[in-house]
GROMACS .gro file of C-alpha atoms in nm:
model
  149
    1MET     CA    1   9.887   0.174  24.190
    2SER     CA    2   9.823   0.429  24.463
    3THR     CA    3   9.576   0.351  24.740
    4THR     CA    4   9.519   0.720  24.812
    5PRO     CA    5   9.295   0.899  24.563
    6LEU     CA    6   9.440   1.209  24.401
    7ALA     CA    7   9.226   1.520  24.450
    8PRO     CA    8   8.952   1.367  24.669
    9HIS     CA    9   8.599   1.509  24.649
   10PRO     CA   10   8.254   1.426  24.794
   11PHE     CA   11   8.097   1.315  24.466
   12GLY     CA   12   8.003   0.950  24.430
   13ASP     CA   13   8.045   0.898  24.805
   14LEU     CA   14   7.869   1.170  25.008
   15ILE     CA   15   7.690   1.318  24.708
   16THR     CA   16   7.550   1.032  24.503
   17GLU     CA   17   7.337   0.988  24.193
   18ALA     CA   18   7.045   0.895  24.417
   19SER     CA   19   7.082   1.203  24.638
   20LEU     CA   20   7.105   1.428  24.332
   21LYS     CA   21   6.793   1.271  24.180
   22GLU     CA   22   6.606   1.325  24.506
   23LYS     CA   23   6.716   1.688  24.532
   24PHE     CA   24   6.651   1.776  24.167
   25ALA     CA   25   6.307   1.609  24.173
   26SER     CA   26   6.182   1.900  24.383
   27PHE     CA   27   6.294   2.159  24.125
   28HIS     CA   28   6.039   2.249  23.862
   29GLN     CA   29   6.205   2.559  23.717
   30TRP     CA   30   6.530   2.576  23.522
   31GLU     CA   31   6.648   2.860  23.747
   32ASP     CA   32   6.630   2.628  24.049
   33ARG     CA   33   6.835   2.364  23.870
   34TYR     CA   34   7.081   2.632  23.760
   35ARG     CA   35   7.124   2.751  24.120
   36GLN     CA   36   7.178   2.392  24.233
   37LEU     CA   37   7.452   2.346  23.971
   38ILE     CA   38   7.628   2.651  24.114
   39GLN     CA   39   7.594   2.506  24.466
   40LEU     CA   40   7.742   2.177  24.347
   41SER     CA   41   8.030   2.362  24.180
   42ARG     CA   42   8.119   2.513  24.518
   43GLN     CA   43   8.142   2.165  24.670
   44LEU     CA   44   8.397   2.048  24.414
   45PRO     CA   45   8.742   2.121  24.558
   46VAL     CA   46   8.973   2.326  24.339
   47LEU     CA   47   9.216   2.101  24.157
   48PRO     CA   48   9.577   2.178  24.253
   49GLU     CA   49   9.765   2.359  23.977
   50THR     CA   50  10.018   2.075  23.964
   51LEU     CA   51   9.742   1.841  23.841
   52LYS     CA   52   9.608   2.084  23.576
   53THR     CA   53   9.834   1.951  23.304
   54PRO     CA   54   9.784   1.990  22.929
   55GLU     CA   55   9.744   1.610  22.903
   56ILE     CA   56   9.418   1.616  23.101
   57GLU     CA   57   9.277   1.942  22.962
   58LEU     CA   58   8.978   1.871  22.740
   59SER     CA   59   8.902   2.044  22.415
   60GLY     CA   60   8.552   2.113  22.292
   61CYS     CA   61   8.437   2.280  22.614
   62GLU     CA   62   8.316   2.638  22.658
   63ASN     CA   63   8.551   2.689  22.955
   64ARG     CA   64   8.885   2.531  23.037
   65VAL     CA   65   8.819   2.185  23.183
   66TRP     CA   66   9.050   1.922  23.327
   67LEU     CA   67   8.944   1.562  23.386
   68SER     CA   68   9.153   1.261  23.473
   69SER     CA   69   9.130   0.937  23.663
   70GLN     CA   70   9.331   0.685  23.854
   71ARG     CA   71   9.269   0.316  23.898
   72LEU     CA   72   9.237   0.215  24.261
   73PRO     CA   73   9.355  -0.119  24.402
   74ASN     CA   74   8.997  -0.249  24.416
   75GLY     CA   75   8.970  -0.209  24.036
   76THR     CA   76   8.743   0.096  24.041
   77LEU     CA   77   8.824   0.434  23.893
   78HIS     CA   78   8.861   0.758  24.085
   79PHE     CA   79   8.790   1.061  23.867
   80TYR     CA   80   8.899   1.414  23.947
   81GLY     CA   81   8.876   1.741  23.764
   82ASP     CA   82   8.806   2.110  23.760
   83SER     CA   83   8.682   2.390  23.538
   84GLU     CA   84   8.712   2.766  23.528
   85GLY     CA   85   8.337   2.814  23.475
   86ARG     CA   86   8.083   2.778  23.757
   87ILE     CA   87   7.817   2.602  23.553
   88VAL     CA   88   8.069   2.371  23.389
   89ARG     CA   89   8.212   2.292  23.736
   90GLY     CA   90   7.856   2.206  23.846
   91LEU     CA   91   7.807   1.982  23.543
   92LEU     CA   92   8.143   1.819  23.617
   93ALA     CA   93   8.032   1.760  23.977
   94VAL     CA   94   7.715   1.587  23.855
   95LEU     CA   95   7.922   1.371  23.620
   96LEU     CA   96   8.161   1.280  23.902
   97ALA     CA   97   7.867   1.168  24.116
   98ALA     CA   98   7.762   0.936  23.833
   99VAL     CA   99   8.100   0.783  23.746
  100GLU     CA  100   8.305   0.788  24.066
  101GLY     CA  101   8.400   0.451  24.209
  102LYS     CA  102   8.271   0.242  23.920
  103THR     CA  103   8.462  -0.029  23.740
  104PRO     CA  104   8.584   0.031  23.385
  105GLN     CA  105   8.342  -0.239  23.265
  106ALA     CA  106   8.044  -0.067  23.428
  107LEU     CA  107   8.143   0.267  23.277
  108LEU     CA  108   8.176   0.118  22.929
  109THR     CA  109   7.833  -0.047  22.942
  110GLY     CA  110   7.653   0.257  23.083
  111ASP     CA  111   7.585   0.606  22.957
  112PRO     CA  112   7.765   0.861  23.176
  113LEU     CA  113   7.528   1.131  23.051
  114GLN     CA  114   7.207   0.953  23.151
  115ILE     CA  115   7.208   1.133  23.485
  116PHE     CA  116   7.172   1.467  23.304
  117ASP     CA  117   6.848   1.344  23.145
  118ASP     CA  118   6.732   1.204  23.480
  119LEU     CA  119   6.790   1.543  23.645
  120GLY     CA  120   6.625   1.741  23.366
  121LEU     CA  121   6.947   1.922  23.279
  122ARG     CA  122   7.053   1.815  22.932
  123ALA     CA  123   6.757   1.960  22.745
  124GLN     CA  124   6.828   2.306  22.892
  125LEU     CA  125   7.193   2.327  22.790
  126SER     CA  126   7.323   2.544  22.509
  127ALA     CA  127   7.481   2.373  22.209
  128SER     CA  128   7.832   2.465  22.328
  129ARG     CA  129   7.767   2.331  22.680
  130SER     CA  130   7.618   2.013  22.533
  131SER     CA  131   7.933   1.973  22.325
  132GLY     CA  132   8.145   2.019  22.636
  133LEU     CA  133   7.936   1.766  22.824
  134GLN     CA  134   7.994   1.516  22.544
  135ALA     CA  135   8.368   1.584  22.566
  136LEU     CA  136   8.352   1.498  22.938
  137ALA     CA  137   8.162   1.175  22.867
  138ASP     CA  138   8.411   1.081  22.595
  139ALA     CA  139   8.698   1.136  22.842
  140VAL     CA  140   8.528   0.903  23.093
  141GLN     CA  141   8.486   0.636  22.826
  142ARG     CA  142   8.853   0.673  22.718
  143ALA     CA  143   8.969   0.641  23.079
  144ALA     CA  144   8.760   0.325  23.123
  145SER     CA  145   8.900   0.175  22.801
  146ASP     CA  146   9.255   0.266  22.895
  147ALA     CA  147   9.213   0.110  23.241
  148LEU     CA  148   9.133  -0.226  23.080
  149ARG     CA  149   9.454  -0.233  22.877
   0.00000   0.00000   0.00000
């Protein structure tokens, strides 16, 4: 078990669920939320090509998306990922803020998509983006289940 997280990012640590809720609370228009998603996508470091393996590429998403995790010595999970689409990268960044550093048990008892309702994002997504978001949540749940085995 590595003590150094693969593909570190600021989500879950510097950019938290609470800070996102505070920021998004001031946005009343979808366009403002959309712009914020693009800003968040720019803060997600590009995943090295060596980590973009077929095993972690998700199906069911509008754009190519990679998501994986590693279990840290303290029992929490570090998630990392990337996407080719700006909005999907922003949605991935929001998800990372919600799931990063949690235990597998906490992830299995919670809803990783609740943050999208809290931020007023889920209702505005197209059917294909909603499907992709569900694929991301399913991958988080699978990673949490696998970590308990």
